[in-house]
PDB file of C-alpha atoms in Angstrom:
ATOM      1  CA  MET A   1       0.049   0.016   0.022  1.00  0.00           C
ATOM      2  CA  PRO A   2       1.586   3.340  -0.992  1.00  0.00           C
ATOM      3  CA  GLU A   3       1.882   6.010   1.768  1.00  0.00           C
ATOM      4  CA  PHE A   4       1.867   9.759   0.655  1.00  0.00           C
ATOM      5  CA  TYR A   5       2.665  12.431   3.185  1.00  0.00           C
ATOM      6  CA  GLY A   6       1.495  10.093   6.092  1.00  0.00           C
ATOM      7  CA  THR A   7      -1.585   8.953   4.392  1.00  0.00           C
ATOM      8  CA  THR A   8      -1.770   5.082   3.546  1.00  0.00           C
ATOM      9  CA  ILE A   9      -3.837   4.543   0.262  1.00  0.00           C
ATOM     10  CA  GLU A  10      -5.430   1.245  -0.276  1.00  0.00           C
ATOM     11  CA  SER A  11      -4.745   0.898  -3.926  1.00  0.00           C
ATOM     12  CA  ALA A  12      -1.569   1.663  -5.976  1.00  0.00           C
ATOM     13  CA  MET A  13      -3.682   2.825  -8.731  1.00  0.00           C
ATOM     14  CA  MET A  14      -4.459   6.628  -9.089  1.00  0.00           C
ATOM     15  CA  LEU A  15      -7.032   7.666 -11.838  1.00  0.00           C
ATOM     16  CA  GLY A  16      -7.788  10.796 -13.485  1.00  0.00           C
ATOM     17  CA  THR A  17     -11.330  12.118 -13.972  1.00  0.00           C
ATOM     18  CA  ALA A  18     -11.124  13.768 -17.267  1.00  0.00           C
ATOM     19  CA  GLN A  19     -12.335  12.734 -20.855  1.00  0.00           C
ATOM     20  CA  TYR A  20     -14.747   9.941 -20.029  1.00  0.00           C
ATOM     21  CA  PRO A  21     -17.774   9.591 -22.150  1.00  0.00           C
ATOM     22  CA  SER A  22     -20.150  10.240 -19.335  1.00  0.00           C
ATOM     23  CA  PRO A  23     -20.082  10.869 -15.639  1.00  0.00           C
ATOM     24  CA  ALA A  24     -21.684   7.369 -15.228  1.00  0.00           C
ATOM     25  CA  VAL A  25     -18.919   5.565 -17.083  1.00  0.00           C
ATOM     26  CA  LEU A  26     -16.403   7.666 -15.011  1.00  0.00           C
ATOM     27  CA  ALA A  27     -18.079   6.315 -11.713  1.00  0.00           C
ATOM     28  CA  GLU A  28     -18.134   2.869 -13.029  1.00  0.00           C
ATOM     29  CA  ALA A  29     -14.474   3.092 -14.131  1.00  0.00           C
ATOM     30  CA  PHE A  30     -13.453   4.237 -10.541  1.00  0.00           C
ATOM     31  CA  ARG A  31     -15.535   1.288  -8.974  1.00  0.00           C
ATOM     32  CA  ARG A  32     -13.863  -1.325 -11.149  1.00  0.00           C
ATOM     33  CA  SER A  33     -10.477   0.159 -10.799  1.00  0.00           C
ATOM     34  CA  GLY A  34     -10.390   0.307  -6.955  1.00  0.00           C
ATOM     35  CA  ALA A  35      -8.254   3.470  -7.272  1.00  0.00           C
ATOM     36  CA  GLY A  36      -7.862   5.317  -3.975  1.00  0.00           C
ATOM     37  CA  ILE A  37      -6.798   8.805  -5.467  1.00  0.00           C
ATOM     38  CA  ALA A  38      -8.798  10.846  -8.142  1.00  0.00           C
ATOM     39  CA  THR A  39      -7.062  13.798  -9.696  1.00  0.00           C
ATOM     40  CA  VAL A  40      -9.088  16.829 -10.543  1.00  0.00           C
ATOM     41  CA  SER A  41      -8.620  20.405 -11.629  1.00  0.00           C
ATOM     42  CA  VAL A  42      -9.864  23.861 -11.362  1.00  0.00           C
ATOM     43  CA  ARG A  43     -11.330  25.738 -14.119  1.00  0.00           C
ATOM     44  CA  ARG A  44     -13.336  28.859 -14.821  1.00  0.00           C
ATOM     45  CA  GLU A  45     -16.940  28.791 -13.894  1.00  0.00           C
ATOM     46  CA  ALA A  46     -19.584  31.117 -15.398  1.00  0.00           C
ATOM     47  CA  GLY A  47     -22.316  32.742 -13.249  1.00  0.00           C
ATOM     48  CA  GLY A  48     -25.153  30.537 -12.649  1.00  0.00           C
ATOM     49  CA  ASP A  49     -23.363  27.484 -13.958  1.00  0.00           C
ATOM     50  CA  ARG A  50     -23.625  24.450 -11.834  1.00  0.00           C
ATOM     51  CA  ALA A  51     -20.961  22.367 -13.557  1.00  0.00           C
ATOM     52  CA  GLY A  52     -18.432  22.745 -10.939  1.00  0.00           C
ATOM     53  CA  GLN A  53     -20.884  21.865  -8.038  1.00  0.00           C
ATOM     54  CA  ASP A  54     -22.360  18.863  -9.841  1.00  0.00           C
ATOM     55  CA  PHE A  55     -18.889  17.478 -10.751  1.00  0.00           C
ATOM     56  CA  TRP A  56     -17.821  17.992  -7.047  1.00  0.00           C
ATOM     57  CA  ASN A  57     -20.750  16.184  -5.806  1.00  0.00           C
ATOM     58  CA  MET A  58     -19.994  13.307  -7.940  1.00  0.00           C
ATOM     59  CA  VAL A  59     -16.240  13.169  -6.966  1.00  0.00           C
ATOM     60  CA  ARG A  60     -17.274  13.231  -3.271  1.00  0.00           C
ATOM     61  CA  ASP A  61     -19.535  10.187  -3.961  1.00  0.00           C
ATOM     62  CA  LEU A  62     -16.705   8.123  -5.385  1.00  0.00           C
ATOM     63  CA  GLY A  63     -15.217   7.970  -1.894  1.00  0.00           C
ATOM     64  CA  VAL A  64     -11.545   8.440  -2.810  1.00  0.00           C
ATOM     65  CA  ALA A  65      -8.941  10.985  -1.704  1.00  0.00           C
ATOM     66  CA  VAL A  66      -8.723  13.955  -4.279  1.00  0.00           C
ATOM     67  CA  LEU A  67      -5.409  15.113  -5.764  1.00  0.00           C
ATOM     68  CA  PRO A  68      -5.890  18.461  -7.531  1.00  0.00           C
ATOM     69  CA  ASN A  69      -3.480  19.583 -10.170  1.00  0.00           C
ATOM     70  CA  THR A  70      -2.124  22.655 -11.636  1.00  0.00           C
ATOM     71  CA  ALA A  71      -2.607  21.324 -15.145  1.00  0.00           C
ATOM     72  CA  GLY A  72      -2.010  23.973 -18.010  1.00  0.00           C
ATOM     73  CA  SER A  73       0.379  26.117 -15.859  1.00  0.00           C
ATOM     74  CA  HIS A  74       3.398  27.339 -17.776  1.00  0.00           C
ATOM     75  CA  SER A  75       4.712  29.913 -15.162  1.00  0.00           C
ATOM     76  CA  VAL A  76       5.631  29.734 -11.405  1.00  0.00           C
ATOM     77  CA  ARG A  77       3.057  32.254 -10.429  1.00  0.00           C
ATOM     78  CA  GLU A  78       0.346  30.477 -12.536  1.00  0.00           C
ATOM     79  CA  ALA A  79       1.005  27.285 -10.838  1.00  0.00           C
ATOM     80  CA  VAL A  80       1.281  28.728  -7.148  1.00  0.00           C
ATOM     81  CA  THR A  81      -1.995  30.713  -7.728  1.00  0.00           C
ATOM     82  CA  THR A  82      -3.801  27.617  -9.058  1.00  0.00           C
ATOM     83  CA  ALA A  83      -2.561  25.494  -6.203  1.00  0.00           C
ATOM     84  CA  LYS A  84      -3.774  28.099  -3.603  1.00  0.00           C
ATOM     85  CA  MET A  85      -7.132  28.094  -5.363  1.00  0.00           C
ATOM     86  CA  ALA A  86      -7.380  24.306  -5.404  1.00  0.00           C
ATOM     87  CA  ARG A  87      -6.340  24.158  -1.765  1.00  0.00           C
ATOM     88  CA  GLU A  88      -9.158  26.144  -0.873  1.00  0.00           C
ATOM     89  CA  LEU A  89     -11.667  24.494  -3.014  1.00  0.00           C
ATOM     90  CA  PHE A  90     -10.873  20.882  -2.370  1.00  0.00           C
ATOM     91  CA  ASP A  91      -9.740  21.396   1.196  1.00  0.00           C
ATOM     92  CA  THR A  92      -6.573  19.380   0.808  1.00  0.00           C
ATOM     93  CA  PRO A  93      -2.953  20.315   1.029  1.00  0.00           C
ATOM     94  CA  TRP A  94      -1.997  17.833  -1.531  1.00  0.00           C
ATOM     95  CA  ILE A  95      -1.309  19.268  -5.008  1.00  0.00           C
ATOM     96  CA  LYS A  96      -0.083  17.475  -8.227  1.00  0.00           C
ATOM     97  CA  LEU A  97       2.361  20.252  -9.390  1.00  0.00           C
ATOM     98  CA  GLU A  98       2.469  20.518 -13.058  1.00  0.00           C
ATOM     99  CA  VAL A  99       4.592  23.422 -14.681  1.00  0.00           C
ATOM    100  CA  ILE A 100       4.604  22.638 -18.419  1.00  0.00           C
ATOM    101  CA  GLY A 101       7.746  23.857 -20.442  1.00  0.00           C
ATOM    102  CA  ASN A 102       6.880  22.554 -23.836  1.00  0.00           C
ATOM    103  CA  ALA A 103       3.520  22.632 -25.455  1.00  0.00           C
ATOM    104  CA  ASP A 104       4.121  19.864 -27.946  1.00  0.00           C
ATOM    105  CA  THR A 105       5.560  17.408 -25.545  1.00  0.00           C
ATOM    106  CA  LEU A 106       3.598  18.953 -22.277  1.00  0.00           C
ATOM    107  CA  GLN A 107       6.977  17.849 -20.474  1.00  0.00           C
ATOM    108  CA  PRO A 108       7.632  19.689 -17.036  1.00  0.00           C
ATOM    109  CA  ASP A 109       9.821  22.824 -17.014  1.00  0.00           C
ATOM    110  CA  PRO A 110      12.394  21.460 -14.506  1.00  0.00           C
ATOM    111  CA  PHE A 111      13.478  24.911 -13.349  1.00  0.00           C
ATOM    112  CA  ARG A 112      10.236  26.402 -12.824  1.00  0.00           C
ATOM    113  CA  LEU A 113       9.043  23.086 -11.297  1.00  0.00           C
ATOM    114  CA  VAL A 114      11.642  23.205  -8.648  1.00  0.00           C
ATOM    115  CA  GLU A 115      10.929  26.952  -7.869  1.00  0.00           C
ATOM    116  CA  ALA A 116       7.174  26.482  -7.594  1.00  0.00           C
ATOM    117  CA  ALA A 117       7.721  23.114  -5.536  1.00  0.00           C
ATOM    118  CA  ARG A 118       9.849  25.201  -3.032  1.00  0.00           C
ATOM    119  CA  ILE A 119       7.307  28.002  -2.806  1.00  0.00           C
ATOM    120  CA  LEU A 120       4.466  25.657  -2.244  1.00  0.00           C
ATOM    121  CA  SER A 121       6.246  23.218   0.210  1.00  0.00           C
ATOM    122  CA  GLU A 122       7.202  26.302   2.401  1.00  0.00           C
ATOM    123  CA  ASP A 123       3.561  27.299   2.254  1.00  0.00           C
ATOM    124  CA  GLY A 124       2.401  23.964   3.688  1.00  0.00           C
ATOM    125  CA  PHE A 125       1.476  22.184   0.458  1.00  0.00           C
ATOM    126  CA  GLN A 126       2.110  18.656   0.188  1.00  0.00           C
ATOM    127  CA  VAL A 127       3.581  18.591  -3.295  1.00  0.00           C
ATOM    128  CA  PHE A 128       3.244  15.706  -5.826  1.00  0.00           C
ATOM    129  CA  PRO A 129       5.543  16.830  -8.561  1.00  0.00           C
ATOM    130  CA  TYR A 130       4.932  15.897 -12.171  1.00  0.00           C
ATOM    131  CA  CYS A 131       8.454  15.531 -13.349  1.00  0.00           C
ATOM    132  CA  THR A 132      10.845  13.879 -15.659  1.00  0.00           C
ATOM    133  CA  GLU A 133      12.989  10.886 -14.664  1.00  0.00           C
ATOM    134  CA  ASP A 134      16.007  13.003 -14.607  1.00  0.00           C
ATOM    135  CA  LEU A 135      17.909  12.053 -11.412  1.00  0.00           C
ATOM    136  CA  VAL A 136      19.287  15.557 -10.500  1.00  0.00           C
ATOM    137  CA  LEU A 137      16.082  17.222 -10.983  1.00  0.00           C
ATOM    138  CA  CYS A 138      14.426  14.624  -8.653  1.00  0.00           C
ATOM    139  CA  GLU A 139      17.229  15.360  -6.086  1.00  0.00           C
ATOM    140  CA  HIS A 140      16.411  19.121  -6.303  1.00  0.00           C
ATOM    141  CA  LEU A 141      12.727  18.567  -5.791  1.00  0.00           C
ATOM    142  CA  LEU A 142      13.328  16.349  -2.650  1.00  0.00           C
ATOM    143  CA  GLU A 143      15.475  19.269  -1.367  1.00  0.00           C
ATOM    144  CA  ALA A 144      12.859  21.695  -2.197  1.00  0.00           C
ATOM    145  CA  GLY A 145      10.507  19.726   0.100  1.00  0.00           C
ATOM    146  CA  CYS A 146       8.856  17.122  -2.058  1.00  0.00           C
ATOM    147  CA  LYS A 147       8.177  13.838  -0.302  1.00  0.00           C
ATOM    148  CA  VAL A 148       6.845  12.261  -3.460  1.00  0.00           C
ATOM    149  CA  LEU A 149       8.131  12.138  -6.803  1.00  0.00           C
ATOM    150  CA  MET A 150       5.910  11.385 -10.051  1.00  0.00           C
ATOM    151  CA  PRO A 151       8.184  11.025 -13.078  1.00  0.00           C
ATOM    152  CA  TRP A 152       6.455  10.549 -16.582  1.00  0.00           C
ATOM    153  CA  GLY A 153       6.537   7.347 -18.378  1.00  0.00           C
ATOM    154  CA  ALA A 154       6.082   9.187 -21.738  1.00  0.00           C
ATOM    155  CA  PRO A 155       4.405  12.170 -22.713  1.00  0.00           C
ATOM    156  CA  ILE A 156       0.917  12.918 -21.279  1.00  0.00           C
ATOM    157  CA  GLY A 157      -1.814  11.292 -23.540  1.00  0.00           C
ATOM    158  CA  THR A 158       0.763   9.326 -25.737  1.00  0.00           C
ATOM    159  CA  GLY A 159       0.233   5.809 -24.254  1.00  0.00           C
ATOM    160  CA  LEU A 160       3.730   4.922 -25.201  1.00  0.00           C
ATOM    161  CA  GLY A 161       4.453   3.311 -21.975  1.00  0.00           C
ATOM    162  CA  LEU A 162       7.797   3.553 -20.017  1.00  0.00           C
ATOM    163  CA  ASN A 163      10.325   5.250 -22.534  1.00  0.00           C
ATOM    164  CA  ASN A 164      13.394   5.320 -20.319  1.00  0.00           C
ATOM    165  CA  ILE A 165      13.486   2.177 -18.222  1.00  0.00           C
ATOM    166  CA  TYR A 166      17.127   2.761 -17.187  1.00  0.00           C
ATOM    167  CA  GLY A 167      16.140   6.246 -15.805  1.00  0.00           C
ATOM    168  CA  LEU A 168      13.094   4.961 -14.107  1.00  0.00           C
ATOM    169  CA  ARG A 169      15.110   2.148 -12.484  1.00  0.00           C
ATOM    170  CA  SER A 170      17.760   4.533 -11.477  1.00  0.00           C
ATOM    171  CA  LEU A 171      15.354   6.633  -9.523  1.00  0.00           C
ATOM    172  CA  ARG A 172      14.006   3.581  -7.708  1.00  0.00           C
ATOM    173  CA  ALA A 173      17.501   2.482  -6.702  1.00  0.00           C
ATOM    174  CA  HIS A 174      18.603   6.028  -5.876  1.00  0.00           C
ATOM    175  CA  PHE A 175      15.648   6.904  -3.647  1.00  0.00           C
ATOM    176  CA  PRO A 176      14.527   3.653  -2.011  1.00  0.00           C
ATOM    177  CA  ASP A 177      12.479   5.318   0.695  1.00  0.00           C
ATOM    178  CA  VAL A 178      10.791   7.957  -1.476  1.00  0.00           C
ATOM    179  CA  PRO A 179       7.211   7.029  -2.800  1.00  0.00           C
ATOM    180  CA  LEU A 180       7.503   6.955  -6.550  1.00  0.00           C
ATOM    181  CA  VAL A 181       4.792   7.153  -8.906  1.00  0.00           C
ATOM    182  CA  VAL A 182       4.897   6.749 -12.760  1.00  0.00           C
ATOM    183  CA  ASP A 183       2.689   9.540 -13.867  1.00  0.00           C
ATOM    184  CA  ALA A 184       1.549  10.015 -17.425  1.00  0.00           C
ATOM    185  CA  GLY A 185       2.196   8.019 -20.961  1.00  0.00           C
ATOM    186  CA  LEU A 186       0.805   4.747 -19.908  1.00  0.00           C
ATOM    187  CA  GLY A 187      -1.115   3.004 -22.587  1.00  0.00           C
ATOM    188  CA  ALA A 188      -1.695  -0.477 -21.776  1.00  0.00           C
ATOM    189  CA  PRO A 189      -1.984  -2.511 -18.600  1.00  0.00           C
ATOM    190  CA  SER A 190       1.290  -4.227 -19.246  1.00  0.00           C
ATOM    191  CA  HIS A 191       3.067  -0.643 -18.881  1.00  0.00           C
ATOM    192  CA  ALA A 192       1.616  -0.465 -15.272  1.00  0.00           C
ATOM    193  CA  ALA A 193       2.626  -3.755 -14.472  1.00  0.00           C
ATOM    194  CA  GLN A 194       6.014  -3.189 -15.776  1.00  0.00           C
ATOM    195  CA  ALA A 195       6.339   0.002 -13.375  1.00  0.00           C
ATOM    196  CA  MET A 196       5.003  -2.024 -10.519  1.00  0.00           C
ATOM    197  CA  GLU A 197       7.516  -4.720 -11.202  1.00  0.00           C
ATOM    198  CA  MET A 198      10.416  -2.231 -10.820  1.00  0.00           C
ATOM    199  CA  GLY A 199       9.270  -1.287  -7.346  1.00  0.00           C
ATOM    200  CA  TYR A 200       7.286   1.762  -8.059  1.00  0.00           C
ATOM    201  CA  ASP A 201       4.670   2.576  -5.329  1.00  0.00           C
ATOM    202  CA  ALA A 202       1.912   3.446  -7.689  1.00  0.00           C
ATOM    203  CA  VAL A 203       0.770   4.648 -11.141  1.00  0.00           C
ATOM    204  CA  LEU A 204      -1.434   7.571 -12.256  1.00  0.00           C
ATOM    205  CA  LEU A 205      -3.196   7.376 -15.442  1.00  0.00           C
ATOM    206  CA  ASN A 206      -6.134   8.751 -17.130  1.00  0.00           C
ATOM    207  CA  THR A 207      -6.302   8.781 -20.952  1.00  0.00           C
ATOM    208  CA  ALA A 208      -5.686   5.017 -21.183  1.00  0.00           C
ATOM    209  CA  VAL A 209      -8.721   4.374 -19.295  1.00  0.00           C
ATOM    210  CA  ALA A 210     -10.994   7.180 -20.192  1.00  0.00           C
ATOM    211  CA  LYS A 211     -10.388   6.902 -24.024  1.00  0.00           C
ATOM    212  CA  ALA A 212     -10.483   3.122 -24.215  1.00  0.00           C
ATOM    213  CA  GLY A 213     -13.389   1.507 -25.913  1.00  0.00           C
ATOM    214  CA  ASP A 214     -14.810   0.168 -22.772  1.00  0.00           C
ATOM    215  CA  PRO A 215     -13.309   2.434 -20.027  1.00  0.00           C
ATOM    216  CA  ALA A 216     -14.658   0.382 -16.995  1.00  0.00           C
ATOM    217  CA  ALA A 217     -13.332  -2.629 -18.337  1.00  0.00           C
ATOM    218  CA  MET A 218      -9.949  -1.184 -18.949  1.00  0.00           C
ATOM    219  CA  ALA A 219      -9.898   0.491 -15.682  1.00  0.00           C
ATOM    220  CA  GLU A 220     -10.254  -3.182 -14.198  1.00  0.00           C
ATOM    221  CA  ALA A 221      -7.761  -4.565 -16.398  1.00  0.00           C
ATOM    222  CA  PHE A 222      -5.276  -1.949 -15.255  1.00  0.00           C
ATOM    223  CA  ALA A 223      -6.160  -2.723 -11.646  1.00  0.00           C
ATOM    224  CA  HIS A 224      -5.121  -6.483 -12.175  1.00  0.00           C
ATOM    225  CA  ALA A 225      -1.924  -5.340 -13.881  1.00  0.00           C
ATOM    226  CA  VAL A 226      -1.120  -3.045 -10.896  1.00  0.00           C
ATOM    227  CA  ARG A 227      -1.733  -5.732  -8.416  1.00  0.00           C
ATOM    228  CA  ALA A 228       0.112  -8.426 -10.431  1.00  0.00           C
ATOM    229  CA  GLY A 229       3.260  -6.147 -10.920  1.00  0.00           C
ATOM    230  CA  ALA A 230       3.207  -5.258  -6.979  1.00  0.00           C
ATOM    231  CA  MET A 231       2.784  -8.848  -5.989  1.00  0.00           C
ATOM    232  CA  ALA A 232       5.996  -9.778  -8.454  1.00  0.00           C
ATOM    233  CA  TYR A 233       8.160  -6.996  -7.024  1.00  0.00           C
ATOM    234  CA  ALA A 234       7.424  -8.404  -3.534  1.00  0.00           C
ATOM    235  CA  ALA A 235       8.115 -11.829  -4.815  1.00  0.00           C
ATOM    236  CA  ASP A 236      11.628 -10.849  -5.861  1.00  0.00           C
ATOM    237  CA  PRO A 237      11.766 -11.561  -9.715  1.00  0.00           C
ATOM    238  CA  ILE A 238      14.840 -13.616 -11.070  1.00  0.00           C
ATOM    239  CA  GLU A 239      17.517 -11.676 -12.822  1.00  0.00           C
ATOM    240  CA  PRO A 240      17.556 -11.868 -16.476  1.00  0.00           C
ATOM    241  CA  ARG A 241      20.617 -13.845 -17.991  1.00  0.00           C
ATOM    242  CA  ASP A 242      21.862 -14.190 -21.527  1.00  0.00           C
ATOM    243  CA  MET A 243      22.532 -18.054 -21.304  1.00  0.00           C
ATOM    244  CA  ALA A 244      20.013 -20.651 -21.093  1.00  0.00           C
ATOM    245  CA  ALA A 245      19.510 -22.677 -18.072  1.00  0.00           C
ATOM    246  CA  PRO A 246      17.466 -25.949 -18.066  1.00  0.00           C
ATOM    247  CA  SER A 247      14.452 -25.888 -15.923  1.00  0.00           C
ATOM    248  CA  THR A 248      13.892 -29.546 -16.230  1.00  0.00           C
ATOM    249  CA  PRO A 249      16.612 -31.535 -14.194  1.00  0.00           C
ATOM    250  CA  LEU A 250      19.119 -33.642 -16.323  1.00  0.00           C
ATOM    251  CA  ILE A 251      19.633 -36.026 -13.528  1.00  0.00           C
ATOM    252  CA  GLY A 252      17.743 -39.263 -14.106  1.00  0.00           C
ATOM    253  CA  LYS A 253      17.325 -38.497 -17.936  1.00  0.00           C
ATOM    254  CA  ALA A 254      16.878 -41.663 -19.907  1.00  0.00           C
ATOM    255  CA  PHE A 255      19.989 -42.260 -22.048  1.00  0.00           C
ATOM    256  CA  LEU A 256      18.400 -42.701 -25.518  1.00  0.00           C
ATOM    257  CA  ALA A 257      20.961 -41.161 -27.884  1.00  0.00           C
TER     258      ALA A 257
ATOM    259  CA  MET B   1     -16.995  49.922 -13.597  1.00  0.00           C
ATOM    260  CA  LYS B   2     -15.477  47.739 -16.255  1.00  0.00           C
ATOM    261  CA  ILE B   3     -13.369  44.811 -14.826  1.00  0.00           C
ATOM    262  CA  THR B   4     -12.416  41.597 -16.674  1.00  0.00           C
ATOM    263  CA  VAL B   5     -13.956  38.411 -15.373  1.00  0.00           C
ATOM    264  CA  ASN B   6     -12.597  35.117 -16.503  1.00  0.00           C
ATOM    265  CA  GLY B   7     -11.119  36.893 -19.532  1.00  0.00           C
ATOM    266  CA  THR B   8     -14.385  38.683 -20.540  1.00  0.00           C
ATOM    267  CA  PRO B   9     -14.844  42.489 -20.126  1.00  0.00           C
ATOM    268  CA  THR B  10     -17.628  42.950 -17.652  1.00  0.00           C
ATOM    269  CA  ASP B  11     -19.480  45.995 -16.449  1.00  0.00           C
ATOM    270  CA  VAL B  12     -20.025  45.529 -12.480  1.00  0.00           C
ATOM    271  CA  GLN B  13     -21.925  47.733  -9.815  1.00  0.00           C
ATOM    272  CA  GLY B  14     -20.414  46.230  -6.778  1.00  0.00           C
ATOM    273  CA  THR B  15     -17.049  47.373  -5.264  1.00  0.00           C
ATOM    274  CA  ASN B  16     -15.607  44.616  -3.557  1.00  0.00           C
ATOM    275  CA  LEU B  17     -15.228  40.862  -4.667  1.00  0.00           C
ATOM    276  CA  ALA B  18     -17.977  39.482  -2.603  1.00  0.00           C
ATOM    277  CA  GLU B  19     -20.485  41.947  -3.829  1.00  0.00           C
ATOM    278  CA  ILE B  20     -19.513  41.120  -7.508  1.00  0.00           C
ATOM    279  CA  LEU B  21     -19.576  37.444  -7.090  1.00  0.00           C
ATOM    280  CA  ILE B  22     -23.235  37.591  -5.975  1.00  0.00           C
ATOM    281  CA  GLU B  23     -23.844  40.178  -8.732  1.00  0.00           C
ATOM    282  CA  LEU B  24     -22.468  37.751 -11.421  1.00  0.00           C
ATOM    283  CA  GLY B  25     -24.598  34.672  -9.995  1.00  0.00           C
ATOM    284  CA  HIS B  26     -22.120  33.009  -7.820  1.00  0.00           C
ATOM    285  CA  ALA B  27     -23.909  33.383  -4.551  1.00  0.00           C
ATOM    286  CA  ASP B  28     -23.634  29.983  -3.229  1.00  0.00           C
ATOM    287  CA  GLY B  29     -21.164  28.024  -5.435  1.00  0.00           C
ATOM    288  CA  LYS B  30     -18.133  26.115  -4.698  1.00  0.00           C
ATOM    289  CA  LEU B  31     -15.691  28.578  -5.944  1.00  0.00           C
ATOM    290  CA  ALA B  32     -12.177  30.040  -5.642  1.00  0.00           C
ATOM    291  CA  THR B  33     -11.063  33.274  -6.680  1.00  0.00           C
ATOM    292  CA  ALA B  34      -7.903  35.159  -7.785  1.00  0.00           C
ATOM    293  CA  VAL B  35      -7.572  38.948  -8.726  1.00  0.00           C
ATOM    294  CA  ASN B  36      -4.833  40.179 -10.859  1.00  0.00           C
ATOM    295  CA  GLU B  37      -3.309  36.796 -10.809  1.00  0.00           C
ATOM    296  CA  GLU B  38      -3.021  36.491  -6.961  1.00  0.00           C
ATOM    297  CA  PHE B  39      -5.282  34.216  -4.964  1.00  0.00           C
ATOM    298  CA  VAL B  40      -7.860  35.757  -2.766  1.00  0.00           C
ATOM    299  CA  PRO B  41      -9.223  33.562   0.002  1.00  0.00           C
ATOM    300  CA  ALA B  42     -12.851  33.452   0.402  1.00  0.00           C
ATOM    301  CA  ALA B  43     -12.494  35.024   3.756  1.00  0.00           C
ATOM    302  CA  ALA B  44     -10.873  38.207   2.087  1.00  0.00           C
ATOM    303  CA  ARG B  45     -13.456  38.721  -0.527  1.00  0.00           C
ATOM    304  CA  GLU B  46     -15.513  41.227   1.391  1.00  0.00           C
ATOM    305  CA  THR B  47     -12.610  43.488   2.224  1.00  0.00           C
ATOM    306  CA  LEU B  48     -11.035  43.433  -1.186  1.00  0.00           C
ATOM    307  CA  SER B  49     -12.074  46.575  -3.213  1.00  0.00           C
ATOM    308  CA  LEU B  50     -11.754  46.301  -6.940  1.00  0.00           C
ATOM    309  CA  ALA B  51     -10.712  48.809  -9.304  1.00  0.00           C
ATOM    310  CA  PRO B  52     -11.523  49.404 -12.939  1.00  0.00           C
ATOM    311  CA  GLY B  53      -9.401  47.205 -15.097  1.00  0.00           C
ATOM    312  CA  ASP B  54      -8.706  44.681 -12.519  1.00  0.00           C
ATOM    313  CA  ARG B  55      -8.714  40.962 -13.810  1.00  0.00           C
ATOM    314  CA  VAL B  56     -10.874  38.480 -11.761  1.00  0.00           C
ATOM    315  CA  GLU B  57     -10.716  34.877 -12.301  1.00  0.00           C
ATOM    316  CA  ILE B  58     -13.589  32.615 -10.822  1.00  0.00           C
ATOM    317  CA  VAL B  59     -12.932  28.803 -10.893  1.00  0.00           C
ATOM    318  CA  ALA B  60     -14.683  25.617  -9.721  1.00  0.00           C
ATOM    319  CA  PRO B  61     -13.977  21.968  -9.462  1.00  0.00           C
ATOM    320  CA  ARG B  62     -13.515  20.276 -12.710  1.00  0.00           C
ATOM    321  CA  GLN B  63     -12.187  16.910 -14.403  1.00  0.00           C
ATOM    322  CA  GLY B  64      -8.550  16.384 -14.501  1.00  0.00           C
ATOM    323  CA  GLY B  65      -5.768  14.192 -15.051  1.00  0.00           C
TER     324      GLY B  65
END
């Protein structure tokens, strides 16, 4: 069970709430995923519009922890102001900190990310930084006050899976005690299983479930993969080797040549 | 006075942020606010006087990834 800032979550699956065909499908996807955390955002609301209230009522009914994001922020100021609005709206110190550096890849701006993480951590936020798998960036994020790291697997929404296995494995090895979450880029349950087999504490996904032909079934498929990967990591997988080694004993084999 | 609300130029009668929220139909919603890119906590809305040209952002919970 992953633990983030002292809170234990019953599931290693974190699920986004965007892009589902309907609120009913979203709710069913959450039910079948068993996800313990839902990511949400803040967006402009027009006078008399009930969209925000209706969405909030639905999320509350999911019965999961809420992790608001600063999605779409490109500057430190934008991210910090969005985080403060989210803290008041959702009544939580948790914030998934996104500071985007490139519009095509939606990759984090590492410099502004660290600056925003420091400002928010000093202000009492518990920051979940959406980051790349760069080891030095992650060291700076920890030094800035983050106690969770959320490196991408691949650019948001691409479904490419884990693009830099070496980098992700290095993070796990360097930070054995820091909760690590692969956030973004997962496309298939096998990607989630792979992350968990490497010892990651959780995965965060949205598009792979919400845009699947059957989101609720895909949510359940991911849930199985996450559990399988976590169980496999705990069971201590064998090391890969180049040379074959017979699994069937040679002793006692009939001499028939 | 003329201010900008969620990116749209808007004429308002009220002078503080709390009054303007009611005027714009946000009397009881689950909302957060910012003025000129700075967060304004709910408790500070009544004491925050707006000036012409101020940029007000009014946000609510939404779907996110």
